[in-house]
Coordinates of C-alpha atoms in Angstrom, one line a residue:
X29 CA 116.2 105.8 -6.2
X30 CA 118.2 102.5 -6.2
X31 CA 121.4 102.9 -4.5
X32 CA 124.9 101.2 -4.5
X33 CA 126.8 99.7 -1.6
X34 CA 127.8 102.8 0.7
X35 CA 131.2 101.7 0.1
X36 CA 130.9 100.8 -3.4
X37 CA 133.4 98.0 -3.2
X38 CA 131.8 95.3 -5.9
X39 CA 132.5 91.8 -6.7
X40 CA 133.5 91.0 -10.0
X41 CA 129.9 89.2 -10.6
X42 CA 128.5 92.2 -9.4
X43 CA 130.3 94.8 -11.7
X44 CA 129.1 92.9 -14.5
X45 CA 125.6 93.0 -13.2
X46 CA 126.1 97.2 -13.0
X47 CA 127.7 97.4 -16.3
X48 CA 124.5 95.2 -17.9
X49 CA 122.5 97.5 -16.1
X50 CA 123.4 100.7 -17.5
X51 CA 123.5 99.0 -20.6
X52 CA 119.7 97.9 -20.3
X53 CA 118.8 101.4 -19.1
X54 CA 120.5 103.2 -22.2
X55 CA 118.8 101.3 -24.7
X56 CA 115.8 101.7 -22.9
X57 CA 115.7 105.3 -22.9
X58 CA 117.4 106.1 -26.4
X59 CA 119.7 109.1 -26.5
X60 CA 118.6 111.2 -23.9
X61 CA 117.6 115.1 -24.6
X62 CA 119.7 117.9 -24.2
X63 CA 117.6 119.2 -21.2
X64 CA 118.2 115.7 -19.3
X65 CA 122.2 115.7 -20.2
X66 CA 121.7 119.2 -18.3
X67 CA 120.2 117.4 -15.4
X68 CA 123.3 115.1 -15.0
X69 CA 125.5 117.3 -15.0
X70 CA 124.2 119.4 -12.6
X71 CA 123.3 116.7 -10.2
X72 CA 127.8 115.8 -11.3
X73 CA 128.4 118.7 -10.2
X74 CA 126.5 119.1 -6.9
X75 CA 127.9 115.9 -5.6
X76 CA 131.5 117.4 -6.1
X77 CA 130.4 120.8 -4.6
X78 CA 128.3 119.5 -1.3
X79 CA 131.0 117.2 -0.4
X80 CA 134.6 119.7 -1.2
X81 CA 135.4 120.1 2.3
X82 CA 134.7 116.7 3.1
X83 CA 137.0 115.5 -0.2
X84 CA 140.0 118.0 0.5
X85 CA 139.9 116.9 4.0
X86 CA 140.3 112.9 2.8
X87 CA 142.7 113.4 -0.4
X88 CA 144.8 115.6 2.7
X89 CA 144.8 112.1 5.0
X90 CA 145.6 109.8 1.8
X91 CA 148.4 111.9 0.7
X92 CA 149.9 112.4 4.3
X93 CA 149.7 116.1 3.4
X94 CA 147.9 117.9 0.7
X95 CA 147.2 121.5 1.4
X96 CA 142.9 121.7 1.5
X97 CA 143.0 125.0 -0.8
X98 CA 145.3 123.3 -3.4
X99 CA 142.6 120.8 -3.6
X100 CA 139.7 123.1 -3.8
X101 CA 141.4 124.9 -6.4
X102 CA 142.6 122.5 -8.4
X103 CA 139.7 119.3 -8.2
X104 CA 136.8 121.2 -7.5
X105 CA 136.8 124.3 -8.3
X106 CA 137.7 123.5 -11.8
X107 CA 134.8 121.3 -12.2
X108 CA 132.6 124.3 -12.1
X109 CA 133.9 125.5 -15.6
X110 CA 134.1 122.4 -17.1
X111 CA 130.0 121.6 -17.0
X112 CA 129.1 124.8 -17.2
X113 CA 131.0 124.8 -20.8
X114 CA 129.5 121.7 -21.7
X115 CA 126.1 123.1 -20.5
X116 CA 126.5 125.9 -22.8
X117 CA 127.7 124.0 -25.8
X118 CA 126.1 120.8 -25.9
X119 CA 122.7 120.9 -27.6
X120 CA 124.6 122.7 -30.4
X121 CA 127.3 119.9 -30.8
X122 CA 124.6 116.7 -30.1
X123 CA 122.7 118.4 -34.0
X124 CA 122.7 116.3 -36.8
X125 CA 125.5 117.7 -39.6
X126 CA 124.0 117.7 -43.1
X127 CA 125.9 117.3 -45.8
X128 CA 123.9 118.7 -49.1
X129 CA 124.5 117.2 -52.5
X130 CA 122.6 116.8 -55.8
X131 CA 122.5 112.9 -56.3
X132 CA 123.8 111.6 -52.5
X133 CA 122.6 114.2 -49.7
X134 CA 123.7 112.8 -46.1
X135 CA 122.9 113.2 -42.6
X136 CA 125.3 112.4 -40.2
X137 CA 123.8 111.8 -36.3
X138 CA 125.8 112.9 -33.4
X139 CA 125.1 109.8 -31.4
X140 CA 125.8 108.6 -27.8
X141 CA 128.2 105.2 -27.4
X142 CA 126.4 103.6 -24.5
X143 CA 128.1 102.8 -21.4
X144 CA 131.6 104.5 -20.7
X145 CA 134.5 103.5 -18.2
X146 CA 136.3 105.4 -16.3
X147 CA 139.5 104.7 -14.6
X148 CA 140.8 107.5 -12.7
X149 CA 144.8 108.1 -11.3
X150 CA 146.0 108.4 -7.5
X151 CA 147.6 112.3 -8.1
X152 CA 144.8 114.1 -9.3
X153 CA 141.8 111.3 -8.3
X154 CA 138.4 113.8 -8.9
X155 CA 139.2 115.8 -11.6
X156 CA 140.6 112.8 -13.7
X157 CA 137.5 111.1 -13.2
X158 CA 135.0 113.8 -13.1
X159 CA 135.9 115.7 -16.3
X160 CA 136.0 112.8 -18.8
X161 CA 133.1 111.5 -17.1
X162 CA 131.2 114.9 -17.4
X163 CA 131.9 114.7 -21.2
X164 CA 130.8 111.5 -21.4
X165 CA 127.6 112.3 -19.8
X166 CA 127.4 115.8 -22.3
X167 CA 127.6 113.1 -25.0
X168 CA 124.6 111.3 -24.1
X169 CA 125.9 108.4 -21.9
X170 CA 126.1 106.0 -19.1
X171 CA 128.9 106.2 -16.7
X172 CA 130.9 103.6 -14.7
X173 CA 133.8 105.1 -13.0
X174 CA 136.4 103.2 -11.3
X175 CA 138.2 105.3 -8.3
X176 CA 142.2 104.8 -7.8
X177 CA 142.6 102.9 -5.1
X178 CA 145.5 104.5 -4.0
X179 CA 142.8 106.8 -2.4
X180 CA 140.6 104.8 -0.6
X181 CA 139.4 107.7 2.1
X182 CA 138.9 110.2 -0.9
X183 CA 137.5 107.2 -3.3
X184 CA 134.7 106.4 -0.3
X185 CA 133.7 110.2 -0.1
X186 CA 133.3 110.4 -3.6
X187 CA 131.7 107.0 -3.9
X188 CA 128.8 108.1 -1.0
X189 CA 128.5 111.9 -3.2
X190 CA 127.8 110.2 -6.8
X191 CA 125.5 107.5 -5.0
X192 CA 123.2 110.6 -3.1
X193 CA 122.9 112.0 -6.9
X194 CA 122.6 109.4 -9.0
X195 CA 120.7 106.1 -10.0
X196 CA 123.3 103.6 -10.3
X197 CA 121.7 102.9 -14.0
X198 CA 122.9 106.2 -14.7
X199 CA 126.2 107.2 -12.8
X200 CA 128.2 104.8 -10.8
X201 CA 131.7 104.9 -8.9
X202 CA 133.3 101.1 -7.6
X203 CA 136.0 101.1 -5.5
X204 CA 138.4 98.4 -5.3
X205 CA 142.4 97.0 -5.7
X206 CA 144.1 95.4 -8.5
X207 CA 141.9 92.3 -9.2
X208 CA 138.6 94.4 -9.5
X209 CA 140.5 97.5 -11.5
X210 CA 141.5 94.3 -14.1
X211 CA 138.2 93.0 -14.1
X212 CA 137.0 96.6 -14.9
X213 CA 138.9 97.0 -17.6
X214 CA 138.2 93.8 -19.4
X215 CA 134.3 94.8 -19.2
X216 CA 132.9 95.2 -22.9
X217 CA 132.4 99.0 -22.5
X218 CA 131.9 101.2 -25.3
X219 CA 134.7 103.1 -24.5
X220 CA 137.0 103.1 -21.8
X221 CA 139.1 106.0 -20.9
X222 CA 142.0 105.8 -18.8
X223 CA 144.7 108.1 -16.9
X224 CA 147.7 106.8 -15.5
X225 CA 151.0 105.3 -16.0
X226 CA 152.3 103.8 -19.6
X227 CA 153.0 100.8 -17.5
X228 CA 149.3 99.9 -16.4
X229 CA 148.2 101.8 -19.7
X230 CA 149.5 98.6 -21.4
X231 CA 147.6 96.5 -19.2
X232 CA 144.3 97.9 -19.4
X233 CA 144.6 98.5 -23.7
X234 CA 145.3 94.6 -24.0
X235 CA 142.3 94.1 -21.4
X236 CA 140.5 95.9 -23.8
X237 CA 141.2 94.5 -26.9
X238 CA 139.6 91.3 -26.1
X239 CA 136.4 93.4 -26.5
X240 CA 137.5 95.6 -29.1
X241 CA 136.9 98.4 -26.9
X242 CA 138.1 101.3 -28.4
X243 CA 140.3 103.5 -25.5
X244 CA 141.4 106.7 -24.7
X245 CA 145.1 106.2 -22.6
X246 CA 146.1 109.7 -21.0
X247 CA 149.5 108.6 -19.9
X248 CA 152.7 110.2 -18.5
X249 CA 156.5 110.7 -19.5
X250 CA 159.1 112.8 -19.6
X251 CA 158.5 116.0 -19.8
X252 CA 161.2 118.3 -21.0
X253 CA 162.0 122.2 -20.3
X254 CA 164.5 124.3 -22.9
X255 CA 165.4 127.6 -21.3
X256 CA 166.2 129.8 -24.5
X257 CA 168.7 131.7 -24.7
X258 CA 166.8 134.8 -25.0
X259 CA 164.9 134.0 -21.2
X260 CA 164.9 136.1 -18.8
X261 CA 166.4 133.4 -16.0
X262 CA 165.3 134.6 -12.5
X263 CA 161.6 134.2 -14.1
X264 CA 162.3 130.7 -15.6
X265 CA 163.6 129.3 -12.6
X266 CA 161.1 130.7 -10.9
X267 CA 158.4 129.2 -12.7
X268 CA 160.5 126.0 -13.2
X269 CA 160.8 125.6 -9.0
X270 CA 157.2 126.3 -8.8
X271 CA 155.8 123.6 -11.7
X272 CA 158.3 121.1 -9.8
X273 CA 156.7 121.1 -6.6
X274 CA 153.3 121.5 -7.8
X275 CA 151.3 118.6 -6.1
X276 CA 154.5 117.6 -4.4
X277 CA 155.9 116.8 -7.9
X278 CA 153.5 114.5 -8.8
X279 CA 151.6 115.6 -11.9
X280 CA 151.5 114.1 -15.3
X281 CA 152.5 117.5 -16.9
X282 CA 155.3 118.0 -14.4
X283 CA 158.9 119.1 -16.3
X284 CA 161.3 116.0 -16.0
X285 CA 164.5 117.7 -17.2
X286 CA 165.5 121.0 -18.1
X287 CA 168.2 122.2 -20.7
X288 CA 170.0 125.3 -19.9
X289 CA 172.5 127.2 -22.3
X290 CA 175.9 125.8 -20.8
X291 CA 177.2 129.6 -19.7
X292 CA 174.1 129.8 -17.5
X293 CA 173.7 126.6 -15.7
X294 CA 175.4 127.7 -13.0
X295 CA 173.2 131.1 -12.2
X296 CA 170.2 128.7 -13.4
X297 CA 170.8 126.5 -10.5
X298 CA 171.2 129.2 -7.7
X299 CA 168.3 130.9 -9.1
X300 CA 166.0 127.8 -9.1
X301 CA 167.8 126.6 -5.7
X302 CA 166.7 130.6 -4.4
X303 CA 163.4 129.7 -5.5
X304 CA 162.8 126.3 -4.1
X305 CA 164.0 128.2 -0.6
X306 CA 162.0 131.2 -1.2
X307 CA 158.3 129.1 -1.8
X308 CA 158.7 126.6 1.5
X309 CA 161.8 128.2 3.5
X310 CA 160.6 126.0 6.4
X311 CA 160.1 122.9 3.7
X312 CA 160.4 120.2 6.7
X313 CA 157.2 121.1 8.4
X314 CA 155.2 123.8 6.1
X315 CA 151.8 122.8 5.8
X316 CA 151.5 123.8 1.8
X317 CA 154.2 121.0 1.0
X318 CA 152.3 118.3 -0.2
X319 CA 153.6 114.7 0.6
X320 CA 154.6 111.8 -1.4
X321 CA 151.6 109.5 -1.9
X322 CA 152.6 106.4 -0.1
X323 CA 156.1 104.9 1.0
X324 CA 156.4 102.7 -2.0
X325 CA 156.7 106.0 -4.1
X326 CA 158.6 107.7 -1.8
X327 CA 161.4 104.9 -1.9
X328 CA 161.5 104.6 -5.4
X329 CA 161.9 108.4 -5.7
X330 CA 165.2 108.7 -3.5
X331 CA 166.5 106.0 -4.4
X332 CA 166.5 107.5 -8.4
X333 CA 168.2 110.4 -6.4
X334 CA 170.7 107.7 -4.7
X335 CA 171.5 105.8 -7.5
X336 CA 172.1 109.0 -9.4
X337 CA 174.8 110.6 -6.6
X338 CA 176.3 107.0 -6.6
X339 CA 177.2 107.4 -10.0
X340 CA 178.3 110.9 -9.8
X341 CA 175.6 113.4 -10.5
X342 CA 175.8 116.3 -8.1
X343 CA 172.9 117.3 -6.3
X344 CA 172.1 120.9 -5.3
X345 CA 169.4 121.0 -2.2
X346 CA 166.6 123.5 -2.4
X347 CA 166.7 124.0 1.3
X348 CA 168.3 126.5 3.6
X349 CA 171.8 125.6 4.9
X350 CA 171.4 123.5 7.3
X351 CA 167.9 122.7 7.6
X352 CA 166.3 119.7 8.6
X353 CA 164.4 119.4 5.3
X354 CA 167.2 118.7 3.7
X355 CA 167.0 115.2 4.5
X356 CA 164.4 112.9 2.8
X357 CA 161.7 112.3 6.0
X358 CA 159.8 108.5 4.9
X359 CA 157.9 109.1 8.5
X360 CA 156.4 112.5 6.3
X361 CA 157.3 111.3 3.4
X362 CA 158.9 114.6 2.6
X363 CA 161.3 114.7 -0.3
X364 CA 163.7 117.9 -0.2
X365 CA 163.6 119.7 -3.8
X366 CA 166.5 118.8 -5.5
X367 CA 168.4 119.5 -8.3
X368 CA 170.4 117.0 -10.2
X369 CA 173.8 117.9 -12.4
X370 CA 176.2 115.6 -14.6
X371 CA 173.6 113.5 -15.0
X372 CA 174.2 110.2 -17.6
X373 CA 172.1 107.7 -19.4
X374 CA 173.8 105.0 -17.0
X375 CA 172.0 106.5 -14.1
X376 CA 168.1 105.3 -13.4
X377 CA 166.6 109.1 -13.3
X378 CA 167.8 109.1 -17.1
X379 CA 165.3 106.9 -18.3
X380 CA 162.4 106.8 -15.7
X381 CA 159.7 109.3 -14.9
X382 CA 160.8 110.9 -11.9
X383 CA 157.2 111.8 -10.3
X384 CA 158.5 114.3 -7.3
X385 CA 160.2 117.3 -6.3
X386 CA 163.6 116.5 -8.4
X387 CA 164.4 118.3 -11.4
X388 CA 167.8 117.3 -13.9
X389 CA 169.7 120.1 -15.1
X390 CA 170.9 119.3 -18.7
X391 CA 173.7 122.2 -20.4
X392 CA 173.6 122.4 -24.1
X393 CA 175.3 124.8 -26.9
X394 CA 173.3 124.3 -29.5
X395 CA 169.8 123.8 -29.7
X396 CA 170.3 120.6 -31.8
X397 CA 171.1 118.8 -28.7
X398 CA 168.3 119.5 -26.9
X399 CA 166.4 118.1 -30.1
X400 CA 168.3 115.4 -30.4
X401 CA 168.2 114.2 -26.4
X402 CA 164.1 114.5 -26.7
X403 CA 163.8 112.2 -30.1
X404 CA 165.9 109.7 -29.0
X405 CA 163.1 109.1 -25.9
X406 CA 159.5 108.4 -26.0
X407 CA 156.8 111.1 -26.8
X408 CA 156.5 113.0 -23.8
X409 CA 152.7 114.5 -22.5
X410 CA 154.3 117.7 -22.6
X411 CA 157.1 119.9 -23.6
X412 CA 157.5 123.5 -22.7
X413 CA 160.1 126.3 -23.2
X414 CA 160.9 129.4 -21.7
X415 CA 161.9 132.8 -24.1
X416 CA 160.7 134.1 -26.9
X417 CA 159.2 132.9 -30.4
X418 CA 162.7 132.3 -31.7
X419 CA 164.4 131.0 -34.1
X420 CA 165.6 128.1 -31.4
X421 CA 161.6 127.7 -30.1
X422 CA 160.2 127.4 -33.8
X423 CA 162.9 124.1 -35.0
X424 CA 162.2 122.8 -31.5
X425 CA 158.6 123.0 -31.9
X426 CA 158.7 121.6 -35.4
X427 CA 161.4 118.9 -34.5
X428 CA 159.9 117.2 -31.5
X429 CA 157.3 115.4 -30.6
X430 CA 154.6 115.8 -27.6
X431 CA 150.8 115.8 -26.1
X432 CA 151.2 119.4 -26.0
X433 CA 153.7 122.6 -25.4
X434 CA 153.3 125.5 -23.8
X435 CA 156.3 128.1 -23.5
X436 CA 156.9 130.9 -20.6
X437 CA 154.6 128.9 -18.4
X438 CA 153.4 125.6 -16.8
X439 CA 150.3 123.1 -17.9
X440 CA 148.5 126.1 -19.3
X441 CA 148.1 124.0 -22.3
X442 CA 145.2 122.5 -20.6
X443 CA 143.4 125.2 -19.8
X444 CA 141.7 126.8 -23.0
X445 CA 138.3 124.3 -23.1
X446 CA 137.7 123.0 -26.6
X447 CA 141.5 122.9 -27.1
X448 CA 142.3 118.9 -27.1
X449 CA 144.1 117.5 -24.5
X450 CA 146.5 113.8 -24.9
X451 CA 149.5 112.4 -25.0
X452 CA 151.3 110.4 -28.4
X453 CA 153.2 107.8 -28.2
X454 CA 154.6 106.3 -24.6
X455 CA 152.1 109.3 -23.6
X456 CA 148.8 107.9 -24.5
X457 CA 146.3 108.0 -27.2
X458 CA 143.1 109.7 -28.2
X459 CA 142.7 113.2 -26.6
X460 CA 139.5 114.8 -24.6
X461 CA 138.4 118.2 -22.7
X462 CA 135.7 120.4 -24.2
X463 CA 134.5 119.5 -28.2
X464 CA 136.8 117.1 -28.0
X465 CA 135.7 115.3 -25.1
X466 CA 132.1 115.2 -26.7
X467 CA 133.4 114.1 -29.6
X468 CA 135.2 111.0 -28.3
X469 CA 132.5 109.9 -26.5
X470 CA 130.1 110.3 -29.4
X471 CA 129.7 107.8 -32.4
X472 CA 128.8 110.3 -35.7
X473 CA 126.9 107.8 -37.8
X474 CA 126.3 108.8 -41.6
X475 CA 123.0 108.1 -43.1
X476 CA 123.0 108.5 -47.1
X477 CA 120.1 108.8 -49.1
X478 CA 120.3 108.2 -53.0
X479 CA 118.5 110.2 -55.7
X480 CA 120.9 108.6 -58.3
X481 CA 118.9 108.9 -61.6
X482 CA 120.7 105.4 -62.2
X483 CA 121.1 103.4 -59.0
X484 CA 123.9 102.2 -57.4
X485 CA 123.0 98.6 -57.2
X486 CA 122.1 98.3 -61.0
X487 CA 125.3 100.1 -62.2
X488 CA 127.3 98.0 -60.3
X489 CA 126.2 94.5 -61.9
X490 CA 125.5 96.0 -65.4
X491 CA 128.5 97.9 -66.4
X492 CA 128.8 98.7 -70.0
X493 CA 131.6 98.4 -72.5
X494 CA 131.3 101.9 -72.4
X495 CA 131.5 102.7 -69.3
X496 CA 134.9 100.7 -69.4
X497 CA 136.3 103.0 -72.1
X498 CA 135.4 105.8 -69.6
X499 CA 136.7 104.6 -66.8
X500 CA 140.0 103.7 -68.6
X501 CA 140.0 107.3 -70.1
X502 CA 139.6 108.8 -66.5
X503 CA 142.5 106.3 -65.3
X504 CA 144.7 106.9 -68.1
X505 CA 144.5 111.0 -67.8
X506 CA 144.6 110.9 -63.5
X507 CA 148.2 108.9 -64.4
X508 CA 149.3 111.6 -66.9
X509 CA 148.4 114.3 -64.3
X510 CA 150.7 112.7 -61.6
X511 CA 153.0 111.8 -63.8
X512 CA 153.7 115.7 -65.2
X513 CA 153.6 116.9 -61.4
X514 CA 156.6 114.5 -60.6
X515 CA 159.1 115.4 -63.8

């Protein structure tokens, strides 16, 4: 088996000599069977299982902190359900779809692109890269997948798994900084699928247009809660603390802001300040706190908080009294949770993504406020809300705009397999997971075959002065048909 560099770091010339590979060895082999698809993704799979420990361990040292089980249950153990779905499904979705007809019966193949990029994020760095590229592989194709470099301990493990499994022709990680991830994404792939921030999300679409690659951009936002007035508040805040500190605050589905009837912002806040207290009591040193990624992040996170307490929002510490957690730790990189109040559009945590343990508390008396606030900012990648199916939760659903909702709970929207998973907007475009996935990564290509008693070609260069009087009558009675539906 040919291998890869053990630390898969490239230069540009020779990422375009792996990309023409794969490309060679696709057309060589045609769209691959459904038994060989099965292959790939159990060898995908095995290189993500035999090397777990050895991948918690490294996304633990590039994070500063990440708790080993949250990554085993989160990355890895999640990758087992993913192939084992597309394992199941696959020959059934690669079959040709016929389309019977009397005069024009048509075939349409479910066909593999080619080659596929991958660009993966920093927060969540296997399973964004492994569960796109496991679709992509269900589909029929080649795989390039470019690892964040914002792991480079965790990108090296994963590089050395992928390499002990796969033929570089088939399945290949690089690893690399800014100049090779731009290089990457101007490659002519046949798709190019990317997760990350709208900000780089720009710069990797325009990359790609010179190609006319077609992408799929799973980006971020703001992410809005509305607490109903019909909740039950010590769960909500509950569940509210717990989604915010989830991966230290850093996930793409994370809430952003939360609207709270105005008469219970006040118990809101104790209750989600209790909970904050309740899940790390000891937040200053308890090893299930997961750290900010890097310094950079961690500076641009308090000083949001700063520049918000400057201007007079209040902030409300989820910490004991007194505790040493309650101040921000860059030597840990250790944000306390906090809660933000009286918040305005002046103030920087208004308009950008927060990305860490700090939630803004937003009261409202009607729920055309709440509405209103959301439309007036980009699409969000999610929205969620917490009560019942009311009156309030079916105009806010109808009225807004996101990659997804889920109510009385947290990312669960991305759970159910086949159900399509992407943002709109600010938040991306195109969706995968599941059917979807495969579809995305699959070109259906009709193929029509005439038994016209006339053919096509010779009515086309021969029509008749009657067939203009029909078409004329068909024209004529199509624009009396509209016409009556509009009086």
């Amino acid at each position: 088996m040919t291998s890869v560099p053990a630390n898969a770091e490239l230069s540009v010339d020779e990422l375009k000599a792996l990309l023409k590979l794969q490309q060679e060895a696709f057309l060589n082999e045609g769209p691959p069977s459904a038994e060989v698809r099965r292959n790939r993704l159990d060898r995908l799979l095995a290189a993500v299982l035999g090397s777990a420990d050895e991948l918690a361990e490294a996304l633990s040292a590039d994070f500063g902190n990440r708790p080993v089980g949250y990554t085993l249950g989160t990355e890895i153990t999640t990758s087992i359900h993913v192939v084992k779905h597309l394992q199941a499904n696959l020959e059934d979705w690669m079959q040709p779809i016929d389309y019977p007809d009397d005069f024009l019966p048509t075939t349409v193949d479910v066909d593999p692109l080619g080659v596929v990029g991958v660009v993966g994020p920093w927060n969540f760095p296997i399973t964004l890269v492994v569960h796109p590229a496991a679709e992509a592989i269900a589909a029929g194709n080649r795989v390039m997948i470019k690892f964040s470099d914002g792991d480079v301990r965790t990108g090296e493990v994963f590089a050395r798994a992928i390499a002990k499994y796969f033929d570089p022709s088939e399945v290949a990680v690089v690893l690399g900084g800014v100049e090779l991830s731009a290089a990457f994404s101007a490659l002519p792939f046949n798709h190019l699928m990317f997760t990350g921030s709208p900000g780089v999300g720009k710069l990797v679409q325009k990359a790609a247009a010179e190609n006319l690659t077609p992408v799929t951009l799973e980006l971020g936002g703001k992410n809005p809660v509305v607490v109903g007035r019909d909740a039950v508040l010590s769960d909500a805040a509950v569940r509210l603390a717990g989604s915010r500190l989830a991966n230290g605050g850093q996930f793409c589905l994370g809430p952003d802001y939360v609207f709270v009837p105005r008469t219970s912002v006040e118990e809101f806040v104790d209750r989600t300040r209790q909970a904050f207290v309740d899940f790390f009591p000891d937040y200053a040193t308890n090893p299930g706190v997961t750290s900010v990624i890097n310094e950079k992040n961690f500076d641009r996170i308090t000083e949001l908080v700063d520049d918000a307490v400057t201007k007079g929002a209040r902030a409300v510490l989820g910490v004991p009294e007194g505790d040493r957690a309650a101040v921000a730790d860059r030597s840990t990189r250790r944000i306390p949770p906090t809660i933000l109040l009286n918040v305005t559009d002046d103030m920087r945590i208004a308009q950008e993504e927060i990305f860490g343990p700090v939630i803004v508390v937003f009261p409202y008396d009607d729920i055309k406020e709440a509405i209103a606030y959301v439309n007036d900012r980009p699409s969000p990648l999610a929205a969620y809300w917490y009560g019942d199916d009311s009156a309030d939760f079916r105009e806010f659903r109808r009225r807004t705009a996101s990659g997804g909702m889920a109510r009385n709970d947290f990312a669960v929207q991305i759970f159910q397999p086949d159900v399509p998973f992407g943002g709109i907007g600010q938040s991306g475009m195109g969706a995968y997971h599941g059917k979807t996935g495969f579809d995305t990564f699959s070109h259906k290509r009709a193929i029509t075959t005439s038994q016209l008693p006339v053919p096509y070609a010779v009515q086309s260069v021969t029509f008749s002065e009657e067939g203009l009087a029909q078409t004329k009558e068909l024209l004529s009675s199509a624009l009396a048909e509209v016409t009556a539906r509009l009086k």
